[in-house]
Structures are given as C-alpha cells and as structure tokens.
Amino acid sequence: MISKPKAKTARAPILDAVRRAARQEQFLEVVSAAEARRRFEAQIDRSALPGESLPLVAALSRVIAADVIAPVDAPPFDRANVDGFAVRAADTLGASPGTPKRLLLNSEVIACGIAPDLEVVPGATTAIATGGVIPRGADAVVMIEHTELVEGDAAPAIDLHRAVASGQYISYAGSDIARGETLLRRGTQIGSREIGMLAACGFAAIEAVRQPRVAVLSTGDELVEPGKPLRPGGVYDSNGAIIAAAVAEAGGEAVPFGVVRDDEAALEQAMRRALSSCDMVVLSGGTSKGAGDLSHRVVSRLGSPGILVHGVALKPGKPLCLAVIGDKPLVVLPGFPTSAIFTFHSFVAPIIRARAGLPVEALRMVTARVPMRIPSELGREEFVLVSLVAADDGLIAFPTGKGSGAVTAFSQADGFFAVDALASALDAGSEAEVTLIGESKRAPDLVIMGSHDVALDVVVGALAERGLRVRTIAVGSLGGVNAASRGECDIAPVHLVDPATGIYNNHLLTPDLALIPGWRRMQGLVFRPGDARFEGRSVEAALQAALADPAGLMVNRNAGSGTRVLIDNLLRGAKPAGYANQPRSHNAVAAAIAQHRADWGVAISPVARLYGLGFLPVAPEHYDFLVVEARRQRAAVQAFIEVLRDEATRGRIRALGMEP
Ligand code: AMP
Ligand code: MG
C-alpha cells in the first residue's frame, strides 16, 4: 500500500525504525557446509530412539526397533494346496487314463482346520481340501480333476488317472516362514507386507522405534495461517506446512507450534515450550540480517552448548543457524521457502531419519548436461535446482530458475547440482552431477518448454486423462524458442510479435520448427474499476487521460514480450512514470494495479478478470506452439495436436476467456 509521507512530528520514530532496519549484524562466522555438519553432528546423538510396543494396526510406516525372529512356522503344518486326495506317491506310479490305479478311500474328509485321524497306508487315500493338514503316511496330493470316484458294493475307492511325484501339491511346514529365522530386520519400515508377515506369525503388536518429536515453528509478523484471508502485505505460512510434512516423511512426528510473532519474548517462550516437550526444534524465519534477525539472538540465551553455527557458505541457505540446547538439536532455517526446505533436507532430515531408526538415505546421482551458463557467487557453494529432461544424447538439466524465495522451486525440481565455492560460473554445456530428490519418476512422454498460460493447463489435463505424462517448464517465450531450436523439448508455447510486421510467431519458423496455432488472448488496458481516467472511455482517450495526469503511474512489461511491443506502439515514444517498472508476467501487472502500486498497464483479459480489474480491449495476442519437426511423429506430440483440435478442450479454453 502506498501511504502519504507522515507529518514532521512522526519523523523521529520512523527514522529510528529505518536505522534499525539498516543495521547489519554480522554472522558470527560463516563456515563451509561440511564444517557446519561436522560441528553439529559432533554434538548430537544420532542413534535410533528406544522402541515402544505398538499394536499392528498402528504400526504402518513405523520402523522396526529390533530384529524379529519368527516364533512359529508358516505354514504351521504340511498343507494341501489343492482339493483332491492325499496319497503315497509310490502308489501312483504308472497311473494313466488307460491304466488307472485304484486306491481305497479312508473314511474321513480333511477339511481346513481339522486334524486328520487316519493314516494313509499303502493302497489307501484320504479326501482333502485346499489348506487341509496332510495326514500321516501321505507325501503327495492328487488333484480331484485327475481322479474318478468308484462306487459299488465294495468299499468306496478312487481311480487315479495320473501319477504324482512325492511332494506334489504340498506346502511343507516352515516353507514360507521358518521358526527361528529372522523375519524382519531392525530399521525396516513397516508396510502392509510386513504387517501381513507379522500377523502370519501371530504378532498382535510390534516393537517400533519411538518417533522423534519435532517441534515446527514459523516466525514472522507477515505470516498468515492457511485458511485465513490474506491481509495486505501478508504471506501464507507455507514453511510450517512443508516442514511438518517433511518431518513426517523423514520418520519423525511433527508437532506444529504455528506462527510466532517477531517478538523476542514471544519467540523465547515458544521455543522453551517446544524444547521441553519435543526431541528437536525447527524454526523458520527471523533470520534475515537487519531488523528481523531475532531468532539467533533468542537461541543464544536458551542454554548450552548453544549456537554451533550461524552462517553457512552455501546458497541457498546462508543464514542457517545450528544449535544444541542440552541434548536437543535446535535449528533455525532461513525464512525463504526454497532456502528453508533445502537446508532442512541437508541438515535436519538426516538427523530425524537416524533418530527414527531409518538407514542413511543413499544419494542417487545422475550426470546431465547444463545447457546455459550459470553465474555463481564466489565463496559460496551454490546449489542449483533443476528439472531433468531426456534428450537424444543424454539428460539435460534445466535450472528451475525461481530463486530462494519460491515455494515451488523445490517441489517442482527433479534434483540439484552444486557449483563449487571457488567458481564464479558454470559454463554452458558443462556436465553436472545431479543429486536426485524425491521418488524417481518415469520420464515424461512430452516436454513443453516456453511461456505458460492457464489454458495450457487444460491441454495438459486432457493429455493426463489419456495417461500421458507431460512435463511443462515455464521458461518464457524466448526460452522456449531456444529450447526448441536445441531440440530440448517437444513443444514450445510462444507469443512473440515480429516488431517489423506486427505478426505473431511466424518469424520464429525454421526448417526444423513447425507452428501449430493455439489460441488468442485479448490484451488491453487494465485499471482499477471506477477510475475515471479509463472507465467508459476509448483506449485512445483513456491513454491521453492517463498520460496527462502527473500523478498517474503505469506498470510496463519486460522487453522481448509481445505485450511490450504493443505498449510501445501505444505510447508512440512516450515514457511515462512507471515505464521502468518491467515485470515479466500478466499476473504481476494485474497485482501491481490491484494493490495500488501502479494505476494502469497492459495485460490479457482473463487475468484482468481474475484480479477484478477494468479492461479496455486493444489487440489480441497469439499464443501458438512451436513443434520440433524431428519429434512431430512421436505419439505424445500427435496426441497433443489431437487434443488441441478436440471440441471439448476448445470449449474449456473458451470458458477461460481465450479464443482457440
Ligand atoms: P526472514 O528469515 O524472517 O527474514 O524471512 C525471509 C523471507 O522468507 C521473507 O520474505 C518472509 O516473508 C519469508 N518467510 C519467512 N517465513 C516464512 C514462512 N513460514 N512461510 C513462507 N514464507 C516465509
Ligand atoms: Mg521474518
């Protein structure tokens, strides 16, 4: 919100606040990631917590505390696997349809759960059901289908039409689980299969490692609990949710403490409560240098040994603070979401796993080519989150490029690679060792790289319904053109205008790239409803009014975007106030206007509608698809083209305000 400068009397307190904000407290000592880990791990117990007895129903996904030795055999007795007759195999020798063997029937039928009474003596047999106990004397079972009942005046008998070998259709006692064998090893995570094995051995309960209780706190006056309305300047507390979930994934029990104000007393009280009730404390936020950096100040008075590391030479994650209070680890993660989750996974998750009794997670690495130059800060080991795409000559790693403040960078990445602290950049085309994160996913069937649009989600959704896995990487129109030219994607959505002709996208065609028409998105002047400079006027008149108003402020677009070309055409060389503010998306333009940081700009109509803004149509923008010719015949590319033509899809695109 823009507010008028305060009157003179209010100046002194404001100046104080500005001085506080500008104060740069230094990190105690910035250490390397390896040194940070060494110091931290030297002070903490990483052994598995003791076991606790849990009923089987509550044991799912817990970790077995001690090796489980099978107390019984499974099956507990020699068991028939088919319905038929228990026999001595020797008696069946030579039986065939032409020369059947006759066996006298014992006068009992062994159903499941019945202990047999009679022995199968030579020349005799007993009827037995699947699951029945093999009687004394028998060593095989003949299927009922290979026998014929003989009824007459003599005692009942069967004729066998087939010989069987000893052991046929018998599961011997202990052949599944042998009494005394190690059924499950400690450290095994309990899934449904393990629960089945335990039940088969008669266990109703199991010793599972107690889960470390991990307190999760967020601090920041701007933070709003999800579910509540966002106030101006507010940000949803996403760290609390993602860290609590990551704690559970690492085998811990997350104990949510919610959001704590940026207030030393409140923070100290919350941290003390957390320390007394949990095994470990993870706080995010309050780490930026200057006014808000209070987390480490509070931690420094909680007890000894106290802060071990404050400041790590890595990016993202420099403000990380590692402490131990008594015997409990306490970690302050940077507030920026990507930094928070990244440092959580490198410094906290391994400890939770160890205490939860889970084995060290083996790092899974792949080699991939990095197509662009990656500038990097000297003196800090820099981690770059990437999406992996399979090309003809191996894997390519694309930086997700969203910065440490992004919430999605980590969740959308397939992995990351490190740029050495001593390198100032990684050259384009370099090979990198990428550490994979999350479950290894099946390679996508279709890779779409370029500009993103809400209607593209409709197309991707339709492809997903056909069972195709689509990976979209938003790199902007120009990024898409480059990726398509290098054959790194199948399809590149673009909306670039040729400034010479005013025609969209046609100038991007090469012998290797074809163009498939997508849809048009109406661009126009956007403004807050009720603004008399715009409301009800023609575009021309509105522009004149806006330019004539000395208090008016526009928001521009980045050079290279089609919208920017349109804006420059409209302005005919004028550079009004706000021209230098050049965000990269329609949404950013609309947000700036809706939040009074600017008064007008140019954006597409669906976005104007989404932000409740007024709209004066100017000219359509063409959002089309470059298709890499060499990949055009692939089934997934063909499916994409079909879906684009599909009337149901087109209807949904229209509903979003686009014209397919
Ligand atoms: P801080 O470390 O408190 O200075 O925060 C740095 C940045 O991270 C600020 O932009 C905060 O708004 C953001 N941030 C801090 N905590 C959270 C959180 N729990 N969820 C989302 N963003 C956060
Ligand atoms: Mg903060």
XYZ file of C-alpha atoms and ligand atoms in Angstrom:
684
model
C 0.000 0.000 0.000
C 1.229 3.472 -0.776
C 0.805 5.928 2.046
C 1.472 9.610 2.136
C 4.659 10.707 3.977
C 3.899 11.262 7.667
C 3.838 14.709 9.202
C 7.054 16.056 10.748
C 6.160 15.113 14.320
C 6.199 11.419 13.402
C 9.654 11.572 11.908
C 11.827 10.632 14.858
C 10.315 7.171 15.493
C 10.326 6.420 11.781
C 13.976 7.339 11.474
C 14.705 5.041 14.401
C 12.930 2.200 12.666
C 14.829 2.873 9.446
C 18.123 2.880 11.338
C 17.215 -0.434 12.962
C 16.264 -1.856 9.575
C 19.540 -0.775 8.044
C 21.640 -2.180 10.854
C 23.687 -5.037 9.531
C 24.543 -7.501 12.226
C 27.304 -9.759 11.044
C 27.127 -13.511 11.131
C 29.274 -14.873 13.922
C 31.432 -16.737 11.447
C 30.444 -18.144 8.089
C 31.633 -21.739 7.723
C 31.519 -24.278 4.907
C 28.625 -26.717 4.702
C 30.936 -29.615 5.589
C 32.284 -27.813 8.647
C 28.757 -26.899 9.744
C 27.675 -30.514 9.519
C 30.770 -31.719 11.377
C 30.227 -29.324 14.287
C 26.556 -30.130 14.535
C 26.922 -33.885 14.339
C 29.724 -33.900 16.898
C 27.272 -32.565 19.489
C 24.220 -34.698 18.875
C 23.143 -38.254 19.464
C 22.235 -39.818 16.140
C 21.330 -43.255 17.438
C 17.829 -44.636 17.000
C 15.438 -43.777 19.814
C 14.310 -46.680 22.003
C 11.461 -48.915 20.908
C 7.859 -48.821 22.005
C 5.239 -51.513 21.621
C 2.580 -50.706 19.052
C -0.471 -52.700 18.014
C -0.037 -53.871 14.412
C -2.833 -51.605 13.193
C -0.899 -48.562 14.425
C 2.455 -49.697 13.114
C 2.120 -48.755 9.461
C 5.182 -46.803 8.190
C 6.926 -47.068 11.539
C 10.400 -48.541 11.875
C 11.139 -51.934 13.420
C 13.241 -51.464 16.552
C 14.802 -54.909 16.862
C 15.176 -57.903 14.568
C 12.017 -60.006 14.649
C 12.603 -63.743 14.923
C 9.782 -65.974 13.688
C 8.284 -67.793 16.703
C 6.323 -70.265 14.562
C 6.421 -71.939 11.181
C 4.253 -70.793 8.329
C 2.508 -72.806 7.250
C 2.453 -74.420 10.669
C 1.976 -77.923 9.167
C 2.355 -79.700 5.799
C -0.570 -78.308 3.863
C -2.525 -79.403 0.800
C -2.528 -76.782 -1.943
C -5.405 -78.215 -3.986
C -8.657 -80.038 -3.463
C -8.034 -83.749 -4.021
C -6.694 -86.838 -2.300
C -3.706 -87.320 -0.049
C -1.691 -90.262 -1.326
C 1.605 -92.074 -1.115
C 3.344 -91.051 -4.348
C 4.726 -94.551 -4.729
C 1.157 -95.848 -5.065
C 0.526 -93.642 -8.096
C 3.407 -94.894 -10.182
C 2.321 -95.745 -13.743
C -1.219 -94.354 -13.393
C -2.682 -93.041 -16.662
C -6.150 -92.653 -18.170
C -5.724 -96.033 -19.874
C -4.293 -97.799 -16.780
C -5.816 -96.121 -13.740
C -4.629 -97.018 -10.246
C -7.303 -97.788 -7.690
C -6.898 -96.561 -4.085
C -9.268 -97.293 -1.203
C -10.776 -94.235 0.457
C -10.246 -93.700 4.166
C -13.450 -92.863 5.958
C -12.669 -89.219 6.739
C -12.536 -85.947 4.829
C -9.845 -83.489 5.872
C -11.346 -80.034 5.704
C -9.440 -76.862 6.738
C -8.844 -76.734 10.449
C -9.413 -80.500 11.013
C -6.639 -82.624 12.445
C -6.566 -85.945 10.498
C -7.230 -89.143 12.439
C -6.353 -91.858 9.960
C -3.049 -92.835 8.431
C -2.722 -93.189 4.676
C -1.397 -96.702 4.424
C -0.173 -98.229 1.144
C -3.078 -98.577 -1.270
C -5.224 -96.036 0.643
C -6.008 -92.361 0.266
C -7.885 -89.596 2.146
C -10.020 -86.865 0.630
C -8.502 -83.492 1.488
C -9.459 -79.849 0.886
C -7.140 -76.979 -0.045
C -5.475 -75.894 3.177
C -6.010 -79.244 4.884
C -3.365 -80.939 7.040
C -1.543 -83.721 5.172
C -2.255 -86.934 7.099
C 0.376 -89.295 8.404
C 1.700 -91.580 5.673
C 0.807 -89.348 2.704
C 3.507 -87.489 0.774
C 1.585 -86.013 -2.149
C -1.827 -84.795 -3.214
C -3.653 -85.738 -6.401
C -5.966 -83.132 -7.856
C -9.608 -84.096 -7.799
C -9.767 -83.487 -11.567
C -7.382 -86.409 -12.147
C -9.481 -88.932 -10.252
C -12.749 -90.736 -10.563
C -14.892 -91.886 -7.672
C -15.627 -95.620 -7.753
C -18.898 -96.528 -6.057
C -20.214 -100.018 -5.864
C -20.918 -102.745 -3.400
C -17.277 -102.768 -2.313
C -15.739 -100.038 -0.111
C -15.544 -96.609 -1.817
C -12.378 -96.022 -3.814
C -10.920 -93.688 -6.442
C -9.287 -94.370 -9.738
C -6.182 -92.267 -10.367
C -5.503 -91.177 -13.944
C -2.165 -89.595 -13.343
C 0.970 -90.322 -11.364
C 2.298 -87.704 -8.912
C 5.752 -87.139 -7.515
C 6.411 -87.020 -3.808
C 5.756 -83.512 -2.528
C 3.310 -82.638 -5.278
C 0.774 -80.026 -4.158
C 2.132 -79.915 -0.638
C 3.467 -76.814 1.089
C 5.700 -78.092 3.850
C 5.676 -76.662 7.339
C 8.013 -73.673 7.569
C 8.468 -73.411 3.808
C 7.045 -69.883 3.914
C 8.398 -68.710 7.252
C 10.697 -70.997 9.231
C 10.542 -70.829 13.007
C 13.768 -69.223 14.264
C 14.547 -67.308 11.091
C 14.927 -63.534 11.088
C 11.615 -62.426 9.751
C 12.247 -58.684 9.640
C 15.355 -56.671 10.343
C 15.554 -53.632 12.537
C 15.437 -50.443 10.523
C 12.828 -51.873 8.156
C 9.969 -49.519 7.546
C 6.684 -51.315 8.125
C 4.401 -51.540 5.115
C 1.333 -53.672 4.515
C 3.527 -56.621 3.533
C 5.458 -56.500 6.789
C 2.206 -56.258 8.732
C 0.991 -59.379 6.928
C 4.161 -61.291 7.805
C 3.908 -60.292 11.440
C 0.256 -61.318 11.638
C 1.070 -64.657 9.965
C 3.448 -65.305 12.851
C 0.830 -64.404 15.407
C 2.135 -60.990 16.443
C -0.554 -58.585 17.603
C 1.985 -55.899 18.497
C 5.471 -54.912 17.419
C 8.408 -53.033 18.927
C 8.796 -49.904 16.809
C 11.359 -47.131 17.200
C 9.811 -44.200 19.009
C 9.407 -41.352 16.551
C 11.409 -38.228 17.313
C 9.017 -35.433 18.202
C 9.984 -32.412 16.170
C 8.541 -29.019 17.048
C 7.846 -26.903 13.958
C 7.627 -23.144 14.423
C 7.375 -20.254 11.986
C 8.120 -16.672 12.855
C 7.189 -13.508 11.008
C 4.690 -10.699 11.591
C 3.647 -11.012 7.940
C 2.723 -14.678 8.202
C -0.901 -15.742 7.892
C -2.157 -19.211 8.748
C -3.506 -21.017 5.653
C -7.289 -20.976 5.717
C -7.449 -17.364 6.881
C -7.811 -14.419 4.490
C -4.592 -12.828 3.295
C -4.235 -9.257 4.546
C -2.285 -6.609 2.602
C 1.412 -7.404 2.778
C 0.624 -10.803 4.266
C 2.169 -14.098 3.179
C 0.834 -17.552 3.924
C 2.910 -19.646 6.290
C 3.951 -22.320 3.819
C 7.129 -23.286 5.651
C 5.207 -24.595 8.638
C 3.214 -26.965 6.449
C 6.029 -28.176 4.212
C 8.435 -28.688 7.085
C 5.889 -30.568 9.176
C 5.212 -32.851 6.216
C 8.928 -33.291 5.522
C 9.445 -34.200 9.204
C 6.846 -36.951 8.810
C 8.453 -38.129 5.572
C 11.769 -38.389 7.397
C 10.165 -40.612 10.034
C 9.513 -38.004 12.725
C 6.374 -36.833 14.447
C 5.811 -33.190 13.639
C 4.424 -31.120 16.498
C 3.075 -27.917 14.942
C 3.516 -24.759 17.016
C 2.140 -22.443 14.322
C 3.202 -18.864 13.745
C 5.006 -16.845 16.400
C 5.244 -13.054 16.179
C 8.580 -11.345 15.502
C 8.914 -10.614 19.157
C 11.804 -11.793 21.291
C 9.752 -12.586 24.371
C 7.066 -14.459 22.415
C 9.674 -16.359 20.447
C 11.669 -17.267 23.537
C 8.576 -18.541 25.291
C 7.518 -20.636 22.287
C 10.999 -22.088 21.856
C 11.248 -23.006 25.524
C 7.889 -24.737 25.377
C 8.994 -26.561 22.238
C 12.257 -27.653 23.842
C 10.547 -29.016 26.909
C 8.003 -31.108 25.004
C 9.947 -32.270 21.941
C 13.177 -34.010 20.974
C 14.138 -31.427 18.390
C 13.072 -27.917 17.394
C 12.911 -26.493 13.882
C 12.112 -22.821 13.455
C 11.985 -20.972 10.159
C 12.288 -17.253 9.661
C 13.612 -14.342 11.620
C 16.970 -14.871 10.000
C 17.406 -12.030 7.542
C 20.110 -9.617 8.531
C 18.924 -6.348 9.996
C 15.734 -5.582 11.830
C 14.143 -9.004 11.825
C 17.135 -11.089 12.755
C 15.992 -12.085 16.149
C 15.865 -15.849 16.033
C 19.549 -16.359 16.709
C 19.504 -13.734 19.480
C 16.778 -15.696 21.235
C 18.536 -19.011 20.657
C 21.737 -17.626 22.159
C 20.055 -17.368 25.553
C 18.302 -20.716 25.670
C 21.150 -22.729 27.154
C 24.371 -24.535 26.409
C 26.154 -25.654 24.355
C 24.044 -23.158 22.339
C 24.757 -21.913 18.837
C 27.327 -24.029 16.995
C 26.969 -22.500 13.551
C 25.447 -19.245 12.413
C 26.048 -18.595 8.749
C 26.958 -21.269 6.220
C 28.740 -20.591 2.933
C 26.060 -22.066 0.759
C 23.353 -20.775 -1.475
C 20.509 -21.018 -0.836
C 20.780 -21.101 2.918
C 23.440 -18.727 4.201
C 21.588 -17.586 7.367
C 21.208 -21.137 8.696
C 21.703 -21.393 12.456
C 22.508 -24.746 14.097
C 22.329 -25.067 17.866
C 22.083 -27.683 20.577
C 20.323 -26.912 23.844
C 21.098 -29.570 26.427
C 20.940 -32.646 24.251
C 18.307 -31.316 21.870
C 19.094 -30.045 18.402
C 17.561 -26.665 17.574
C 17.756 -25.411 14.026
C 16.789 -22.022 12.649
C 16.128 -22.298 8.931
C 16.154 -19.279 6.625
C 12.642 -17.923 6.064
C 12.714 -18.017 2.277
C 10.834 -21.193 1.378
C 13.322 -22.762 -1.019
C 16.194 -21.983 1.347
C 14.216 -23.378 4.251
C 13.360 -26.706 2.673
C 16.769 -27.078 1.070
C 18.627 -26.612 4.345
C 16.054 -28.779 6.116
C 16.828 -31.652 3.774
C 20.581 -31.257 4.005
C 20.953 -30.663 7.748
C 17.811 -31.743 9.600
C 16.191 -34.630 7.714
C 19.248 -36.929 8.092
C 19.132 -36.492 11.887
C 15.414 -37.201 12.060
C 15.893 -40.302 9.922
C 18.746 -41.516 12.125
C 16.775 -40.996 15.351
C 13.735 -42.625 13.761
C 15.903 -45.672 13.082
C 15.856 -45.307 9.317
C 19.003 -46.055 7.347
C 21.036 -43.264 5.796
C 19.437 -42.309 2.533
C 21.712 -43.246 -0.321
C 22.229 -40.293 -2.641
C 21.055 -41.062 -6.111
C 23.055 -39.198 -8.729
C 22.837 -38.812 -12.481
C 25.029 -36.967 -14.932
C 23.336 -34.300 -17.028
C 24.314 -31.517 -19.382
C 23.543 -27.948 -18.327
C 22.598 -26.030 -21.479
C 23.096 -22.488 -20.199
C 25.747 -20.566 -18.313
C 25.075 -20.426 -14.572
C 26.614 -17.404 -12.873
C 27.532 -18.106 -9.267
C 28.689 -16.185 -6.268
C 32.376 -16.683 -5.440
C 32.993 -18.068 -1.965
C 29.666 -19.850 -1.543
C 28.846 -23.354 -2.633
C 25.776 -22.802 -4.736
C 23.045 -25.352 -5.249
C 21.001 -25.101 -8.418
C 17.627 -26.823 -8.530
C 16.909 -28.413 -11.899
C 14.285 -30.172 -13.972
C 15.653 -33.132 -15.903
C 14.693 -33.777 -19.496
C 15.833 -36.700 -21.623
C 17.389 -35.651 -24.937
C 18.745 -37.897 -27.660
C 22.276 -37.600 -26.315
C 21.511 -37.969 -22.616
C 19.932 -35.981 -19.807
C 19.661 -32.211 -19.761
C 19.358 -30.273 -16.507
C 17.351 -27.049 -16.675
C 17.604 -24.708 -13.713
C 14.097 -24.133 -12.371
C 15.284 -20.557 -12.015
C 12.864 -19.457 -9.364
C 15.147 -18.158 -6.643
C 15.244 -19.000 -2.981
C 12.007 -17.146 -2.210
C 9.979 -19.504 -4.357
C 7.724 -22.112 -2.820
C 7.512 -24.238 -5.949
C 11.186 -24.423 -6.913
C 11.915 -27.349 -4.634
C 8.714 -29.256 -5.234
C 8.960 -28.996 -8.993
C 12.632 -29.893 -9.193
C 13.936 -33.345 -10.030
C 17.244 -32.669 -8.350
C 20.066 -30.222 -7.836
C 23.723 -29.804 -8.616
C 26.375 -27.781 -6.840
C 28.573 -25.040 -8.259
C 31.880 -25.025 -6.415
C 32.505 -22.160 -3.988
C 35.637 -21.268 -5.948
C 33.878 -20.984 -9.327
C 32.278 -17.765 -10.491
C 30.147 -19.575 -13.064
C 29.392 -22.897 -14.676
C 29.892 -22.724 -18.450
C 27.062 -23.511 -20.831
C 27.239 -27.133 -21.968
C 29.045 -28.343 -18.837
C 28.304 -31.731 -17.379
C 26.938 -31.706 -13.856
C 26.383 -34.426 -11.271
C 22.749 -34.056 -10.300
C 21.563 -35.368 -6.945
C 18.003 -36.589 -7.367
C 15.312 -35.569 -4.916
C 12.025 -37.330 -4.230
C 10.903 -40.514 -5.866
C 12.411 -41.232 -9.243
C 9.668 -40.513 -11.690
C 9.025 -42.074 -15.036
C 10.494 -39.900 -17.784
C 7.797 -37.604 -19.203
C 6.178 -38.549 -22.504
C 6.027 -34.931 -23.612
C 8.161 -31.956 -22.679
C 6.684 -28.483 -23.122
C 9.009 -25.542 -22.539
C 8.188 -21.909 -23.075
C 5.560 -19.449 -21.988
C 2.901 -20.615 -19.604
C -0.808 -19.890 -19.915
C -3.755 -21.035 -17.794
C -5.395 -22.600 -20.839
C -2.288 -24.721 -21.355
C -3.267 -26.458 -18.126
C -6.483 -27.538 -19.854
C -4.499 -29.180 -22.650
C -2.090 -30.828 -20.225
C -5.065 -32.062 -18.197
C -6.634 -33.643 -21.276
C -3.329 -35.374 -22.063
C -3.054 -36.612 -18.481
C -6.512 -38.140 -18.811
C -5.152 -40.112 -21.745
C -2.442 -41.452 -19.460
C 0.345 -39.267 -20.839
C 2.876 -37.710 -18.528
C 3.586 -34.148 -19.506
C 6.358 -32.000 -18.094
C 5.881 -28.256 -18.508
C 8.776 -25.969 -17.758
C 7.972 -22.253 -17.763
C 10.963 -20.506 -19.295
C 9.170 -17.722 -21.198
C 8.644 -17.481 -24.958
C 12.287 -16.794 -25.798
C 13.479 -19.598 -23.556
C 11.035 -21.865 -25.364
C 12.343 -20.862 -28.784
C 15.880 -21.609 -27.645
C 14.959 -24.956 -26.122
C 13.023 -25.980 -29.238
C 15.888 -24.942 -31.530
C 18.259 -27.069 -29.487
C 15.806 -29.984 -29.571
C 15.495 -29.985 -25.785
C 11.723 -30.070 -25.760
C 8.930 -31.362 -27.969
C 6.767 -28.281 -27.954
C 7.360 -24.624 -27.151
C 4.387 -22.333 -26.427
C 5.262 -18.836 -27.639
C 3.690 -15.413 -28.068
C 6.295 -13.227 -29.692
C 5.470 -10.466 -32.089
C 7.656 -9.505 -35.052
C 8.146 -5.771 -34.450
C 8.656 -5.229 -38.195
C 5.297 -6.676 -39.257
C 3.265 -6.828 -36.057
C 2.584 -10.510 -36.813
C 2.873 -13.045 -34.046
C 5.178 -16.079 -34.029
C 5.543 -16.637 -37.805
C 9.033 -15.151 -37.809
C 10.158 -17.939 -35.473
C 9.724 -20.640 -38.107
C 12.805 -22.506 -39.311
C 13.141 -25.707 -41.335
C 13.337 -27.587 -38.024
C 10.358 -25.951 -36.333
C 6.701 -26.001 -37.309
C 3.986 -23.762 -35.895
C 0.622 -25.024 -34.639
C -1.993 -22.399 -33.906
C -3.029 -22.208 -30.261
C -5.419 -19.504 -29.154
C -5.735 -15.755 -28.955
C -5.771 -13.836 -25.718
C -7.215 -10.321 -25.779
C -4.827 -7.731 -24.408
C -5.995 -4.388 -23.205
C -5.566 -1.540 -20.800
C -6.143 -2.646 -17.228
C -7.082 -0.324 -14.399
C -8.981 -0.351 -11.140
C -12.717 -0.256 -11.729
C -14.180 3.197 -11.206
C -11.003 5.014 -12.293
C -12.458 7.945 -14.282
C -9.310 8.230 -16.389
C -10.202 4.895 -18.003
C -13.720 3.806 -17.181
C -16.075 4.067 -20.159
C -13.525 5.684 -22.450
C -11.959 4.584 -25.704
C -8.408 3.252 -25.499
C -7.103 6.398 -27.176
C -8.957 8.749 -24.807
C -8.017 6.703 -21.761
C -4.350 6.781 -22.713
C -4.447 10.531 -23.197
C -6.068 10.991 -19.811
C -3.513 8.725 -18.163
C -0.558 10.463 -19.766
C -1.940 13.888 -18.929
C -2.259 13.057 -15.208
C 1.015 13.959 -13.430
C 0.110 11.637 -10.508
C -0.552 8.667 -12.803
C 1.778 5.671 -12.638
C 1.968 2.889 -15.187
C 3.466 -0.586 -14.969
C 5.334 -1.766 -18.054
C 6.375 -5.219 -19.299
C 9.770 -6.756 -19.968
C 11.491 -6.123 -23.284
C 11.048 -9.058 -25.659
C 7.476 -9.759 -24.634
C 4.735 -9.318 -27.215
C 2.843 -7.151 -24.766
C 5.802 -4.789 -24.507
C 5.778 -4.276 -28.268
C 2.094 -3.422 -28.009
C 2.727 -0.998 -25.130
C 5.492 0.780 -27.057
C 3.209 1.085 -30.067
C 0.503 2.596 -27.882
C 2.900 5.025 -26.218
C 4.494 6.190 -29.500
C 7.790 7.023 -27.860
C 6.381 8.436 -24.628
C 7.969 7.104 -21.422
C 5.518 7.944 -18.644
C 6.213 7.471 -14.946
C 6.445 3.757 -14.144
C 7.827 2.835 -17.577
C 10.978 1.485 -15.944
C 8.988 -0.973 -13.817
C 9.048 -4.047 -16.067
C 7.700 -7.241 -14.515
C 7.654 -10.397 -16.567
C 4.055 -11.554 -16.419
C 0.457 -10.517 -16.879
C -0.251 -11.530 -13.291
C 2.451 -9.244 -11.903
C 0.998 -6.316 -13.863
C -2.503 -7.010 -12.568
C -1.324 -7.459 -8.963
C 0.580 -4.148 -9.065
C -2.547 -2.313 -10.226
C -4.937 -4.100 -7.875
C -2.644 -3.296 -4.931
C -2.256 0.417 -5.947
C 1.447 0.107 -6.707
C 0.561 1.323 -10.200
C -2.568 2.669 -11.884
C -2.545 1.118 -15.316
C -0.805 -1.281 -17.611
C -1.486 -3.805 -20.348
C -2.471 -7.392 -19.642
C -4.719 -10.107 -21.044
C -8.437 -10.088 -20.267
C -8.654 -13.387 -18.299
C -6.040 -12.044 -15.908
C -7.805 -8.681 -15.595
C -10.965 -10.597 -14.714
C -9.133 -12.739 -12.159
C -7.945 -9.622 -10.310
C -11.276 -7.795 -10.603
C -9.815 -5.055 -12.805
C -11.361 -2.925 -15.531
C -10.374 -3.741 -19.100
C -10.325 -1.866 -22.424
C -9.516 -4.284 -25.264
C -6.632 -3.290 -27.545
C -5.401 -6.186 -29.652
C -5.254 -9.978 -29.430
C -2.065 -11.762 -28.614
C -1.431 -15.056 -30.387
C -0.342 -17.925 -28.199
C 0.874 -20.684 -30.538
C 3.039 -23.773 -30.375
C 6.385 -24.399 -31.999
C 6.783 -28.094 -32.674
C 10.168 -29.665 -33.169
C 9.844 -31.318 -36.602
C 12.128 -34.214 -35.684
C 9.741 -35.137 -32.860
C 6.471 -34.473 -34.594
C 5.673 -38.119 -35.285
C 6.020 -39.136 -31.647
C 2.760 -40.452 -30.258
C 2.677 -37.862 -27.464
C 3.158 -34.967 -29.909
C 0.389 -36.349 -32.101
C -1.834 -36.644 -29.041
C -1.092 -33.013 -28.176
C -2.171 -31.920 -31.649
C -5.331 -34.015 -31.433
C -6.251 -32.659 -28.036
C -5.785 -29.092 -29.308
C -8.314 -29.796 -32.043
C -10.736 -31.567 -29.737
C -14.003 -29.638 -29.360
C -14.315 -30.419 -25.642
C -10.865 -28.980 -24.998
C -11.619 -25.936 -27.113
C -14.791 -25.355 -25.117
C -12.845 -25.370 -21.881
C -10.261 -22.991 -23.334
C -13.054 -20.645 -24.417
C -14.527 -20.733 -20.934
C -11.250 -19.288 -19.676
C -11.669 -16.298 -21.971
C -9.338 -17.379 -24.778
C -10.244 -17.775 -28.428
C -8.985 -21.034 -29.827
P 13.098 -13.990 7.403
O 14.065 -15.109 7.508
O 12.113 -13.995 8.533
O 13.775 -12.691 7.264
O 12.234 -14.221 6.117
C 12.778 -14.130 4.820
C 11.679 -14.256 3.791
O 11.019 -15.511 3.919
C 10.565 -13.231 3.894
O 10.165 -12.911 2.571
C 9.459 -13.946 4.600
O 8.175 -13.431 4.304
C 9.614 -15.348 4.055
N 9.129 -16.287 5.048
C 9.543 -16.379 6.335
N 8.902 -17.361 6.981
C 8.026 -17.900 6.100
C 7.058 -18.956 6.182
N 6.865 -19.612 7.321
N 6.342 -19.248 5.075
C 6.536 -18.563 3.924
N 7.435 -17.571 3.781
C 8.172 -17.234 4.850
Mg 10.717 -12.640 9.109
